[in-house]
Short mmCIF file of C-alpha atoms in Angstrom, two decimals:
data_model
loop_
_atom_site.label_atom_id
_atom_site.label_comp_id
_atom_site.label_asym_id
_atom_site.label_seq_id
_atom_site.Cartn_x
_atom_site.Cartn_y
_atom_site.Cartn_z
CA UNK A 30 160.57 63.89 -15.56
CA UNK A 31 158.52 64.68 -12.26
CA UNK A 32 155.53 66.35 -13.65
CA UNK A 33 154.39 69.61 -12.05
CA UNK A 34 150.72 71.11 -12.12
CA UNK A 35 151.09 75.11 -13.08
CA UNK A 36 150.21 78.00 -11.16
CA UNK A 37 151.72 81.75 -10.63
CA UNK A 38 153.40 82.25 -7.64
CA UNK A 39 154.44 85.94 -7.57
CA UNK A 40 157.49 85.45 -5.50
CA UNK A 41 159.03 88.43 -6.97
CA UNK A 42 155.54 90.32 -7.99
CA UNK A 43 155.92 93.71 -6.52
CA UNK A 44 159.49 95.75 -5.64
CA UNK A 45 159.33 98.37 -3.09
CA UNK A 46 162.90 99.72 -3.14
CA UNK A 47 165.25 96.74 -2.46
CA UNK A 48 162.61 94.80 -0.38
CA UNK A 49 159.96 92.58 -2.05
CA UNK A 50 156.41 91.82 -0.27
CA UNK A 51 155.78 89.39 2.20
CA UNK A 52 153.02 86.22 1.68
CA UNK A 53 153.52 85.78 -2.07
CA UNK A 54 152.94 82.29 -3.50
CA UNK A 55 151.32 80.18 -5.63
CA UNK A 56 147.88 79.81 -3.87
CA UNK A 57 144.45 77.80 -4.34
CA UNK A 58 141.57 78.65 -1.85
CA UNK A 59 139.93 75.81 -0.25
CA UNK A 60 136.78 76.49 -1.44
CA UNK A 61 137.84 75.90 -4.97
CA UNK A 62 139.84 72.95 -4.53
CA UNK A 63 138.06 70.51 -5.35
CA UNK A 64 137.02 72.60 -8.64
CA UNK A 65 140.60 72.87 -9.42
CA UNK A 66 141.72 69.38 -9.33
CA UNK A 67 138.34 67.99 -10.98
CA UNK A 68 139.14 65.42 -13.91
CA UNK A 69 137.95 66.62 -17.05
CA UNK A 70 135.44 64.09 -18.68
CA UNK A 71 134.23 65.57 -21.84
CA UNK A 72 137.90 66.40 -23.60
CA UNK A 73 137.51 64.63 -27.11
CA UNK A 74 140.49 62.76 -26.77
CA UNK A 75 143.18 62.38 -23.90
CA UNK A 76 145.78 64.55 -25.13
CA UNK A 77 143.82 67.81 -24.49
CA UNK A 78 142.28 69.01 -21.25
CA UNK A 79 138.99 71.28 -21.33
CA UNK A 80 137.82 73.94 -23.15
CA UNK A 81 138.56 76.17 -20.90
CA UNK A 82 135.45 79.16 -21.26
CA UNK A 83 132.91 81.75 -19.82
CA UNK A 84 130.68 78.76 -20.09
CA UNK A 85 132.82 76.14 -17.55
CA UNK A 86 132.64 78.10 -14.16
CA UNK A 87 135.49 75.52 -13.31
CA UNK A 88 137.68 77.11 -15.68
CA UNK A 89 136.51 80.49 -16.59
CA UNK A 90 139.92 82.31 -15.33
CA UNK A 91 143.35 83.99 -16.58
CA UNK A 92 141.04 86.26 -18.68
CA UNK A 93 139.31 84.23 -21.59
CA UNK A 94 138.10 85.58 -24.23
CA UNK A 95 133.98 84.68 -24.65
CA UNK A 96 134.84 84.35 -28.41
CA UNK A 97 137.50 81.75 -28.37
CA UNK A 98 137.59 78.27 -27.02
CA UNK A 99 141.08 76.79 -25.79
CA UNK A 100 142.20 73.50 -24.67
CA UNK A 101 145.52 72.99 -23.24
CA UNK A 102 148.19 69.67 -23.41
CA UNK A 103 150.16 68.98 -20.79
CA UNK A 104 153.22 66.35 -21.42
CA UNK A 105 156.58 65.12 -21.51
CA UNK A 106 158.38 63.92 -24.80
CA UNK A 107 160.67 60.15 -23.51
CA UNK A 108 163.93 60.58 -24.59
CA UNK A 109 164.63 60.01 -27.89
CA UNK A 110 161.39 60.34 -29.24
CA UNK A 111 159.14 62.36 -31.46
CA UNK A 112 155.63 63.70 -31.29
CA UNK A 113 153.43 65.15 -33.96
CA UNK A 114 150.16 66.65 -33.82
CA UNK A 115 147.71 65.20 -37.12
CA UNK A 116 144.91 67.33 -37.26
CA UNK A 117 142.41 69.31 -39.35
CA UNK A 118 141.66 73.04 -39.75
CA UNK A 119 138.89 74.03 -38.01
CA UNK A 120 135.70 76.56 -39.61
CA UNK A 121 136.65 79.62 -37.54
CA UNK A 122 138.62 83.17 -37.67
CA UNK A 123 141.24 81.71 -36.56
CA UNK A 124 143.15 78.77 -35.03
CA UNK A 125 146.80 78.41 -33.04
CA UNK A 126 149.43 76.91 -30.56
CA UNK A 127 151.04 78.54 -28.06
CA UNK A 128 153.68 76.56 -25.42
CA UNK A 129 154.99 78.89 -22.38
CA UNK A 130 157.46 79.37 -19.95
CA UNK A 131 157.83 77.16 -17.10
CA UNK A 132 160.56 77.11 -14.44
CA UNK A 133 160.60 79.43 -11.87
CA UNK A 134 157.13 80.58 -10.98
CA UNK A 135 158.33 83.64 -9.42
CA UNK A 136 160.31 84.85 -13.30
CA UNK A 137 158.53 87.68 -14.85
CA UNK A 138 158.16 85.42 -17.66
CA UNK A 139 156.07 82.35 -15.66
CA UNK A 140 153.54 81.30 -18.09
CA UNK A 141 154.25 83.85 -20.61
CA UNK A 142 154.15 82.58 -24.49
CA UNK A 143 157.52 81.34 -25.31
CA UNK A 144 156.52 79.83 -29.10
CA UNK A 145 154.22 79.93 -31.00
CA UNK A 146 152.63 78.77 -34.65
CA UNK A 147 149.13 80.41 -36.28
CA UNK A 148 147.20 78.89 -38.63
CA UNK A 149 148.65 80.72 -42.12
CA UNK A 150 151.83 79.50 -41.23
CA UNK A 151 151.04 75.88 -41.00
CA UNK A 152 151.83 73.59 -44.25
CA UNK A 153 148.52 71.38 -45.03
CA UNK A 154 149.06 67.94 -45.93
CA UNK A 155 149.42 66.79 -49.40
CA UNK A 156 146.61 67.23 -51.20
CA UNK A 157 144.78 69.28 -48.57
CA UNK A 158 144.50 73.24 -48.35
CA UNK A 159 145.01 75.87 -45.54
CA UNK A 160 141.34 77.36 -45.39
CA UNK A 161 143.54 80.78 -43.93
CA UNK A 162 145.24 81.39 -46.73
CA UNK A 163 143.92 84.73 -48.70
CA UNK A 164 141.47 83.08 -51.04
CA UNK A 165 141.53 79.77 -50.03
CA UNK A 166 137.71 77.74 -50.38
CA UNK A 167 137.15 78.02 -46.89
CA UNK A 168 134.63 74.98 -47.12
CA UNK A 169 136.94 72.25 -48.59
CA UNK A 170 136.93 69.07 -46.89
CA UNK A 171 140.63 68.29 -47.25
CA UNK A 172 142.11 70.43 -44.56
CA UNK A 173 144.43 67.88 -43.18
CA UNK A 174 147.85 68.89 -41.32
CA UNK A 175 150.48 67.61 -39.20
CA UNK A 176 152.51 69.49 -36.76
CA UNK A 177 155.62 68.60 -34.88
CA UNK A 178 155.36 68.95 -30.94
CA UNK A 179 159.72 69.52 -30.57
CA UNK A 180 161.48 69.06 -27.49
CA UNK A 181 164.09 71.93 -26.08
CA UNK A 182 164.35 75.54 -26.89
CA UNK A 183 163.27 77.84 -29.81
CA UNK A 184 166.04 77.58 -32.05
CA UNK A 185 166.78 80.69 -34.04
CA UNK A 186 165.81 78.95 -37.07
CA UNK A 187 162.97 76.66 -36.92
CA UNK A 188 161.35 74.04 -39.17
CA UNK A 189 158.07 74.29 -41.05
CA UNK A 190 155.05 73.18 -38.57
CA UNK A 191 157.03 72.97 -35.73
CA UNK A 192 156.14 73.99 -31.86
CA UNK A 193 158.83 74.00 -29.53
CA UNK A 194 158.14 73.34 -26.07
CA UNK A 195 160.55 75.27 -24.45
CA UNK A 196 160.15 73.10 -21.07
CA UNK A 197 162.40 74.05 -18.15
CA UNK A 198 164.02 72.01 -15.60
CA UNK A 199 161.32 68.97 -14.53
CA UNK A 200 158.27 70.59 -15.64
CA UNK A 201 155.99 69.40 -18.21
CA UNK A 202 155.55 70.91 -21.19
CA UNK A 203 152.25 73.34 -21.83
CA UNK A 204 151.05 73.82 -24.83
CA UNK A 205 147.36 75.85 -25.10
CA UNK A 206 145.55 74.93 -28.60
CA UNK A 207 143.04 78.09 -29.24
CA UNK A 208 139.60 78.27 -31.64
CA UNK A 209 138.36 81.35 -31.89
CA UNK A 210 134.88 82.32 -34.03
CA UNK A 211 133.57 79.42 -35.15
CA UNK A 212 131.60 79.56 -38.57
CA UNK A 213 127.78 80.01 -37.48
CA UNK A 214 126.24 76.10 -36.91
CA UNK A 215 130.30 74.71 -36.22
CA UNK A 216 130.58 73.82 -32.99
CA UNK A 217 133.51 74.84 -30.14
CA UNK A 218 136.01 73.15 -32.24
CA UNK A 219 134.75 74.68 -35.65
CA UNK A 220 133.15 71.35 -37.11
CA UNK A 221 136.38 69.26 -36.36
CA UNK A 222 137.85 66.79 -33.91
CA UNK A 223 140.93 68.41 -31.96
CA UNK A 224 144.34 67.29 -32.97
CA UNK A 225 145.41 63.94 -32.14
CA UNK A 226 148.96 62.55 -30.81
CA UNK A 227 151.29 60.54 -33.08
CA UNK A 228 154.35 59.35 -30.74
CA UNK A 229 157.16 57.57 -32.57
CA UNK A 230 159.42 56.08 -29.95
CA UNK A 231 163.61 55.78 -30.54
CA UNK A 232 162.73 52.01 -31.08
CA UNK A 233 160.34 53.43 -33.92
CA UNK A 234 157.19 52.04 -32.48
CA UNK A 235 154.73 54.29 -33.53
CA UNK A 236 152.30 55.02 -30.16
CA UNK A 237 148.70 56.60 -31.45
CA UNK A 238 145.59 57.34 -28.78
CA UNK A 239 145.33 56.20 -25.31
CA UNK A 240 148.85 54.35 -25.37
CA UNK A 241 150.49 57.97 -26.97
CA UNK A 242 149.28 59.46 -23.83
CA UNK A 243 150.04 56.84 -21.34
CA UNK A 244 153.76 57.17 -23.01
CA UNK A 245 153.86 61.20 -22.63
CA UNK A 246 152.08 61.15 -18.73
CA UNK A 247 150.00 63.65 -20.42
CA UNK A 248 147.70 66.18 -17.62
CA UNK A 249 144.52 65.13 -16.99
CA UNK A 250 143.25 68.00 -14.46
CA UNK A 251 142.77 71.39 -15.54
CA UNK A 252 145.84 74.39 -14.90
CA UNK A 253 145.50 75.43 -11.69
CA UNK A 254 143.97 79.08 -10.71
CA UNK A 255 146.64 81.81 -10.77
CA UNK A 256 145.58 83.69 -8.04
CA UNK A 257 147.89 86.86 -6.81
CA UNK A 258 148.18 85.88 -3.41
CA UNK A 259 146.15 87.66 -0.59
CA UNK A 260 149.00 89.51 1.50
CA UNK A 261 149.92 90.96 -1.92
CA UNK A 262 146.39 91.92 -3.27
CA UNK A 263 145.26 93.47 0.47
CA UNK A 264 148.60 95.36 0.23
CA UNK A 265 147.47 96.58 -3.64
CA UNK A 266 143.99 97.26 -2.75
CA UNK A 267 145.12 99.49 0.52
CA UNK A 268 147.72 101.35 -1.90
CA UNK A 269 145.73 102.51 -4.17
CA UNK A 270 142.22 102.28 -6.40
CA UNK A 271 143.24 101.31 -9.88
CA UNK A 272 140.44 102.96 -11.34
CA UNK A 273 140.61 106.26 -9.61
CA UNK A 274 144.53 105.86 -10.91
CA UNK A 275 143.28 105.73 -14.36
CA UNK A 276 140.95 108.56 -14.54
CA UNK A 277 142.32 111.39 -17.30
CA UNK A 278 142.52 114.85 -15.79
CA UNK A 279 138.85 115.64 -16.92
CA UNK A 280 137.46 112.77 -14.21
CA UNK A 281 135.12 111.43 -16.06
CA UNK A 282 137.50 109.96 -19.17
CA UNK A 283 139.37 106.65 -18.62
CA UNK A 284 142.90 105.88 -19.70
CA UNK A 285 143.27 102.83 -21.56
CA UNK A 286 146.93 100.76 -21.40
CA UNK A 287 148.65 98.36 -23.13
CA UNK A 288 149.40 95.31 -21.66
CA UNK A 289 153.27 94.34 -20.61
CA UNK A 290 153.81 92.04 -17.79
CA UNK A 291 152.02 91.60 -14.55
CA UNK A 292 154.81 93.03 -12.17
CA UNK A 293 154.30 96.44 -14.39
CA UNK A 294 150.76 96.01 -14.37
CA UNK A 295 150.09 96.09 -10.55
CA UNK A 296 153.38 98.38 -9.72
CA UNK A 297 151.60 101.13 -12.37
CA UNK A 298 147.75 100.47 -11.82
CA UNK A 299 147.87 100.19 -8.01
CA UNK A 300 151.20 101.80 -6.95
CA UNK A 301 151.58 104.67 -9.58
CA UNK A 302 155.08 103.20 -10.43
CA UNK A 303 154.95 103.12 -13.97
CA UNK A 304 158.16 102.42 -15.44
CA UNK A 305 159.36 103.76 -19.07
CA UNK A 306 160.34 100.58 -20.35
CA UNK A 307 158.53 97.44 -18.85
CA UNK A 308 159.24 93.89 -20.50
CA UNK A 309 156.28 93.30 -22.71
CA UNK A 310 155.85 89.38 -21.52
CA UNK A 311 151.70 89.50 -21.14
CA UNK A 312 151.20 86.81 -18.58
CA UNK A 313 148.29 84.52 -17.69
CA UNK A 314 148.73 81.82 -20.47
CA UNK A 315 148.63 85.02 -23.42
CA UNK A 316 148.46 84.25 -27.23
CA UNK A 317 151.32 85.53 -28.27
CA UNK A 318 149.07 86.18 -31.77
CA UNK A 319 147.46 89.14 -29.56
CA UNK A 320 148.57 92.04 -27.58
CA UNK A 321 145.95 93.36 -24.96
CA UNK A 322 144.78 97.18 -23.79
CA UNK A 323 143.33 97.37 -20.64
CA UNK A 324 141.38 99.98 -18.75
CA UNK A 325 140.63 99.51 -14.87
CA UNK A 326 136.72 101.30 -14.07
CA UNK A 327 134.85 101.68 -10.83
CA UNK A 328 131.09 102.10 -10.67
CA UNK A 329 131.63 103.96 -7.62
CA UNK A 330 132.23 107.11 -10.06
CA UNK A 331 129.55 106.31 -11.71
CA UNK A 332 127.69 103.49 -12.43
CA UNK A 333 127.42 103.37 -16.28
CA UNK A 334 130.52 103.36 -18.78
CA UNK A 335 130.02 104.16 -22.33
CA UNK A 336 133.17 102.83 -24.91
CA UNK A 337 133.09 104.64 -28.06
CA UNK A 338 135.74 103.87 -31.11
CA UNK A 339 136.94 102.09 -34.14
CA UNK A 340 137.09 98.81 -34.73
CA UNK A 341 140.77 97.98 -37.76
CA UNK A 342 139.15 95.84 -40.78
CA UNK A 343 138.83 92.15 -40.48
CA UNK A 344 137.68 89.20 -42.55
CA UNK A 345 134.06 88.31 -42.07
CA UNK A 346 134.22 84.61 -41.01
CA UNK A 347 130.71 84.04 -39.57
CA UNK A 348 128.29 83.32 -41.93
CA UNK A 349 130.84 80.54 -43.65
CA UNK A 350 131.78 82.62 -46.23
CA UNK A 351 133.09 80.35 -49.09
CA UNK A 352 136.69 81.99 -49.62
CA UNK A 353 138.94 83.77 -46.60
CA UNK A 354 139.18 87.33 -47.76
CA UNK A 355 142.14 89.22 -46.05
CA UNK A 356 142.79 91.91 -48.54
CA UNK A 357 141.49 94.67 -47.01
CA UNK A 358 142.08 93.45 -43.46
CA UNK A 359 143.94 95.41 -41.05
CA UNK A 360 143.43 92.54 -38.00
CA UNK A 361 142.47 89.17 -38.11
CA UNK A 362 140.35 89.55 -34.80
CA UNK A 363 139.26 92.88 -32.69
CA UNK A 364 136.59 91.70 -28.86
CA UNK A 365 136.63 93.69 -25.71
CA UNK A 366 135.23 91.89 -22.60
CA UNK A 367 134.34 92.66 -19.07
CA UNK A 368 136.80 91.09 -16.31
CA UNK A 369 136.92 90.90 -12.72
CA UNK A 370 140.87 92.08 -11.91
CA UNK A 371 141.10 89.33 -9.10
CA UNK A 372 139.70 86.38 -9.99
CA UNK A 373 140.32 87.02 -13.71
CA UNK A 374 136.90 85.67 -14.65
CA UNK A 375 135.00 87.07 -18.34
CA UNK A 376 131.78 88.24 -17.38
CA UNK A 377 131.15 88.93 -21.31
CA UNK A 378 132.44 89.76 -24.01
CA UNK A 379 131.64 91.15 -27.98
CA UNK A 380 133.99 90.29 -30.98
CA UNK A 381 134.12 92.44 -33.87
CA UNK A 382 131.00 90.82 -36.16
CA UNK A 383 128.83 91.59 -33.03
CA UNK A 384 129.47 94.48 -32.43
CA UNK A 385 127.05 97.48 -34.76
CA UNK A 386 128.91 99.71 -36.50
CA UNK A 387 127.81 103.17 -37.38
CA UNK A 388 127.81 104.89 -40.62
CA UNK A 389 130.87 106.57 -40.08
CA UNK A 390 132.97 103.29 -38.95
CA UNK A 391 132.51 103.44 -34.97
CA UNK A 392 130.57 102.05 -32.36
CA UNK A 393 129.04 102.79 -29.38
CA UNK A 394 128.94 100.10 -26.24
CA UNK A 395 127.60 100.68 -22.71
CA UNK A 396 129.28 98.72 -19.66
CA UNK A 397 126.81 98.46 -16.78
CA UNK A 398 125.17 96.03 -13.71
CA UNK A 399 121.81 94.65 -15.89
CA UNK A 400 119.81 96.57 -13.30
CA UNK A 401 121.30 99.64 -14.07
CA UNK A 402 121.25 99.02 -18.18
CA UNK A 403 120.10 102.04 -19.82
CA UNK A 404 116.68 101.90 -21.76
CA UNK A 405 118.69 102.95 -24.98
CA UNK A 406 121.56 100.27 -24.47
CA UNK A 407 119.66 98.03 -27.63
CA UNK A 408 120.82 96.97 -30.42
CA UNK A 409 117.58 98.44 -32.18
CA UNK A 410 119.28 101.74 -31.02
CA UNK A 411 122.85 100.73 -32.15
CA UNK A 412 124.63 100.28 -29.21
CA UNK A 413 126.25 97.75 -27.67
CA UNK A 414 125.97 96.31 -24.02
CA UNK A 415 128.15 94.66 -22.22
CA UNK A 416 127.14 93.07 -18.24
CA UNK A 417 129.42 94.16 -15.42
CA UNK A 418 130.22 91.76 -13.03
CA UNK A 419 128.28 92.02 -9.83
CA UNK A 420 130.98 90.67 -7.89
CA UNK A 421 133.36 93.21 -9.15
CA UNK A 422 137.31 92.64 -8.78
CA UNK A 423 136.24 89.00 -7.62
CA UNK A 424 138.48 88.88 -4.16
CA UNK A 425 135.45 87.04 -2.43
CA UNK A 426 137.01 83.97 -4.53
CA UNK A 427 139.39 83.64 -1.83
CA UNK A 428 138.42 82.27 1.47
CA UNK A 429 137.55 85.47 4.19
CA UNK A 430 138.27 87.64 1.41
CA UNK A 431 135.86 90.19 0.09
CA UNK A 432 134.95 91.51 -3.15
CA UNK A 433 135.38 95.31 -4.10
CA UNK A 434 132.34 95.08 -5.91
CA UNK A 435 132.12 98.35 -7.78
CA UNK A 436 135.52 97.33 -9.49
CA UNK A 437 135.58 96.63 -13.91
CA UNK A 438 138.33 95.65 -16.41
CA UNK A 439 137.68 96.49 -19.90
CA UNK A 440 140.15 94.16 -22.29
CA UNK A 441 140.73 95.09 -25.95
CA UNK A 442 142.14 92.45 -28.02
CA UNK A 443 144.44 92.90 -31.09
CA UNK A 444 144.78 89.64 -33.37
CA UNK A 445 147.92 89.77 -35.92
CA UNK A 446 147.55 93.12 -37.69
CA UNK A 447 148.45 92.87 -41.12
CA UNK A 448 151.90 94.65 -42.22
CA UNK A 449 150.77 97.72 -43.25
CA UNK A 450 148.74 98.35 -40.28
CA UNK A 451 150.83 100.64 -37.91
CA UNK A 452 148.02 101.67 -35.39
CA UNK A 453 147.69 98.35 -33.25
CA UNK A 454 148.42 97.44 -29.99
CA UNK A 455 151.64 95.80 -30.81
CA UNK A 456 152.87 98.81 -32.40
CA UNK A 457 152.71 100.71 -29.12
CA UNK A 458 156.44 100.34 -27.60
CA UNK A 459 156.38 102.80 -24.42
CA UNK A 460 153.31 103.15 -21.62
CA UNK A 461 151.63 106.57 -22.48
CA UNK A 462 152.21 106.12 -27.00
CA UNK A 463 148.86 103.98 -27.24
CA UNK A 464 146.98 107.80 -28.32
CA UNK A 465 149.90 108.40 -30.44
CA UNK A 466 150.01 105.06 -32.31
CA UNK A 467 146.31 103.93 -32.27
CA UNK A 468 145.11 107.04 -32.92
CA UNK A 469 141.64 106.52 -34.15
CA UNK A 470 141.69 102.73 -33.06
CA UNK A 471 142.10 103.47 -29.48
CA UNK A 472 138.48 103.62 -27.75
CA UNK A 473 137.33 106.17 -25.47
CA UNK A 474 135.68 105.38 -22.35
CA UNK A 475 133.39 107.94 -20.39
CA UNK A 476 131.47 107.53 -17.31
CA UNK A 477 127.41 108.34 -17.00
CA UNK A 478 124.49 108.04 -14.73
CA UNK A 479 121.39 106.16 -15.97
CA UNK A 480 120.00 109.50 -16.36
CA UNK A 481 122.79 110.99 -18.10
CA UNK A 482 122.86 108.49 -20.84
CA UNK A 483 119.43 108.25 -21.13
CA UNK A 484 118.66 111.45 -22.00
CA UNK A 485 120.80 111.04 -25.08
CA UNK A 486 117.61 109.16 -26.50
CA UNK A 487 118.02 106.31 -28.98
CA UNK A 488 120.67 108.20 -31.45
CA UNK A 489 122.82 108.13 -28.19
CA UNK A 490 126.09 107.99 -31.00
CA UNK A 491 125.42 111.47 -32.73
CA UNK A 492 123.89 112.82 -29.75
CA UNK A 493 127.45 112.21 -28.33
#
C-alpha cells in the first residue's frame, strides 16, 4: 500500500451555516520543514520513531504531556501475514498503545484513537508478571509480554493482547506506544528496551529486526505538524478571544471545559457556538486512556493565574515502590500543563507526585511569565509554579504569522478512573456538567497581579 505521512487538514474544521471556510489544509511552514522531515537517529530500534517530548523541540507538538514519553510506529502488515509486538513492562505509572483513524484528513475523527490496549489488560508471558496488576512486585525481572499488532477493524469482540490497526484506504497504520512516570533513576523507557517486531510471513518465515521493518516499510520521519491552517486561525483569532470567551460572569474566574473534538473546540472557544451534544473524538493523536479539561487564559487580564483544587487518589509510583497499590485509587494519573493553542507546544507541566498538597487535600499552583513569578510561588511556601509561554498561542510558528503573545492553555489530564469514581472527566457527558460531575475535582482558576498575589504572603492557600 502507498504509504502516506500524517497531518490534519481541517477541510471541514469550522461550519458557518451551510458554507465551510476557505484555505483549510493540511499545512507545514517552510521554516520547519526541514525539522519535520528530519530522520530520527536515536530510536532504539527501527520499528519506533522518536520520543516525541518537551525536551525534542523537533517534536514537542499536538499537546504532550511533560510527564510521559511516546514513540509512534508507522507500518503496513503484507498480506497474509502477522505481526506481534515482544516486549517488557516498563518501571512507570503507566504504559499503553493507541492506533488512530486515518482516511480522510478532513473527518472529525482524523487522528482520533480508534483502539486501544493499557497495561492491566495485557497477558504477561508465561512465567512473567504484569507489574500493574493491584499487588503485583513491581520490581520483578520477568515482565515479559507479547502483543498482536492485527490488521482491519475493531471487531466487536477482540482477542487477549491484541491492537487493531484500524487502517483506512492506502494509509499506513499508526500506532503511538506511551510511558508515562518513570520510577525515579529509570530512564524514558522505564529501565527497558521498547517493544520489538516479530513478522511471520504467509510462507511462515519468521522476519525479526531490521528485515521485520524492511518487510512492513515501517516510517522513519517523525508525524508531521498538525497545524490549523492560517486562513482558518486569522479568521478564529478576528472572531473572537478565547480567553475573554471563557471568563465566568465575575471576570476574574475562568471556565474550565472538557475536551470533545476540535471542530467543537474552535466553533465554542472562538465562535461562541457551543453545541449541546458534540462528538467526544479528542483529536491530536489522544490516549484514549485519558479525557482532557481545558481552560483558554490571557495575561492581558492579568498577568498571573492562580489554579486551586483537588487532585482524585492515585498510586505512588515514583520512588519504585515494591508492590502497585491501586486500592484506594480513584485515577491512575492526574498533570496539568501550560500550552500554546497554535502551535500546540508544552511549555511545562506538573503530574500529580509533584505537585504539594495541603493538609486539607488541595493545592495551590501559580501560572505566570518567570519575570512576572510571584516571590511566594515556592515550593517552601506550598505552591506550585508553572512557566507561561512567552510566545503565547505560538502563531509566529507559521511563516509571516505572529504570535498573540499574552495567550495560555491550561490542560488537565484524567488517566482511567477507577469504577467507583464518578467525578472524572470522562464522566462529564454534556459541555457546561464538568461543576456538576467533578465537583470538588474540578480546579478553579483566578486571575492576579504580582501585587495581588503577593500580598497573600507565604500561606497564600489559607489566605485564599
Amino acid at each position: 500500500m502507498l504509504r502516506l505521512k500524517k497531518s490534519f487538514q481541517y477541510a471541514a474544521l469550522i461550519a458557518l451555516g451551510s458554507s465551510a471556510l476557505i484555505g483549510c489544509g493540511g499545512e507545514t511552514s517552510s521554516s520547519n520543514a526541514s525539522n519535520d522531515k528530519k530522520t530520527i537517529v536515536d530510536t532504539p530500534n527501527c520499528f519506533w520513531v522518536g520520543p516525541y517530548s518537551k525536551n525534542n523541540p523537533e517534536t514537542n507538538f499536538a499537546y504532550p504531556d511533560d510527564g510521559a514519553r511516546y514513540w509512534h510506529a508507522g507500518y503496513d502488515i503484507p498480506a497474509g501475514a502477522s505481526l506481534k509486538l515482544n516486549g517488557q513492562f516498563p518501571h512507570a505509572r503507566y504504559m499503553g498503545l493507541n492506533s488512530y483513524y486515518g482516511g480522510d484528513k478532513s473527518a472529525i475523527n482524523y487522528a482520533a484513537p480508534v483502539h486501544s490496549i493499557a497495561d492491566t489488560a495485557m497477558e504477561p508471558n508465561a512465567g512473567a508478571i504484569n507489574p500493574f496488576i493491584d499487588g503485583a512486585i513491581r520490581t520483578s525481572e520477568f515482565r515479559d509480554y507479547q502483543v498482536t499488532l492485527a490488521a482491519g477493524n475493531t471487531p466487536e469482540t477482540v482477542p487477549a493482547n491484541t491492537l487493531y490497526g484500524n487502517a483506512q484506504g492506502d494509509d499506513n497504520t499508526v500506532i503511538l506506544y506511551r510511558v508515562y512516570v518513570p520510577d525515579a533513576g529509570k530512564d524514558i523507557q522505564g529501565g527497558v528496551s521498547l517493544p520489538e517486531p516479530e513478522l511471520t510471513l504467509e510462507n511462515g518465515e519468521v522476519l525479526t529486526g531490521t528485515a521485520a521493518c524492511d518487510a512492513l516499510k515501517v516510517d522513519t520521519e517523525f508525524l508531521e505538524t498538525p497545524f490549523i491552517p492560517d486562513a482558518t486561525y486569522n479568521f478564529l483569532r478576528t472572531s473572537g478571544n478565547p480567553a475573554q470567551n471563557n471568563l465566568n460572569e465575575d471576570g476574574k474566574t475562568v471556565r474550565w471545559k472538557a475536551a470533545y473534538n476540535a471542530t467543537y473546540a474552535n466553533q465554542c472557544s472562538f465562535l461562541n457556538q457551543c453545541q449541546s451534544d458534540p462528538v467526544r473524538l479528542v483529536n491530536w493523536y489522544a490516549n484514549e486512556d485519558n479525557q482532557y479539561l481545558a481552560a483558554f487564559i490571557d495575561r492581558e487580564i492579568k498577568p498571573i493565574v492562580v489554579i486551586r483544587g483537588k487532585i482524585p487518589n492515585v498510586p505512588t509510583t515514583l520512588s519504585g515502590e515494591a508492590t502497585f497499590d491501586n486500592t484506594q485509587s480513584q485515577l491512575r494519573y492526574w498533570s496539568i500543563c501550560q500550552n500554546e493553542y497554535f502551535s500546540q507546544k508544552v511549555t511545562a507541566c506538573l503530574y500529580d507526585e509533584q505537585v504539594h498538597i495541603q493538609p486539607d487535600g488541595k493545592f495551590l499552583i501559580v501560572t505566570s511569565l518567570l519575570e512576572d513569578k510571584p516571590s511566594n510561588a515556592t515550593s517552601e511556601c506550598g505552591n506550585g509554579f508553572i512557566e507561561w509561554s512567552k510566545d503565547g498561542d505560538g502563531f509566529a510558528i507559521r511563516d509571516g504569522m505572529v504570535n498573540h503573545s499574552g495567550d495560555g492553555l491550561l490542560v488537565v489530564r484524567n488517566m482511567l478512573p477507577s469504577a467507583g469514581f464518578g467525578k472524572a472527566v470522562q464522566n462529564t457527558a454534556t459541555p457546561g456538567d464538568e461543576a456538576t460531575v467533578m465537583a470538588e475535582f474540578l480546579p478553579t482558576a483566578e486571575y492576579f497581579t504580582k501585587a495581588e498575589f503577593e500580598a497573600l504572603g507565604c500561606d497564600a492557600y489559607n489566605s485564599l
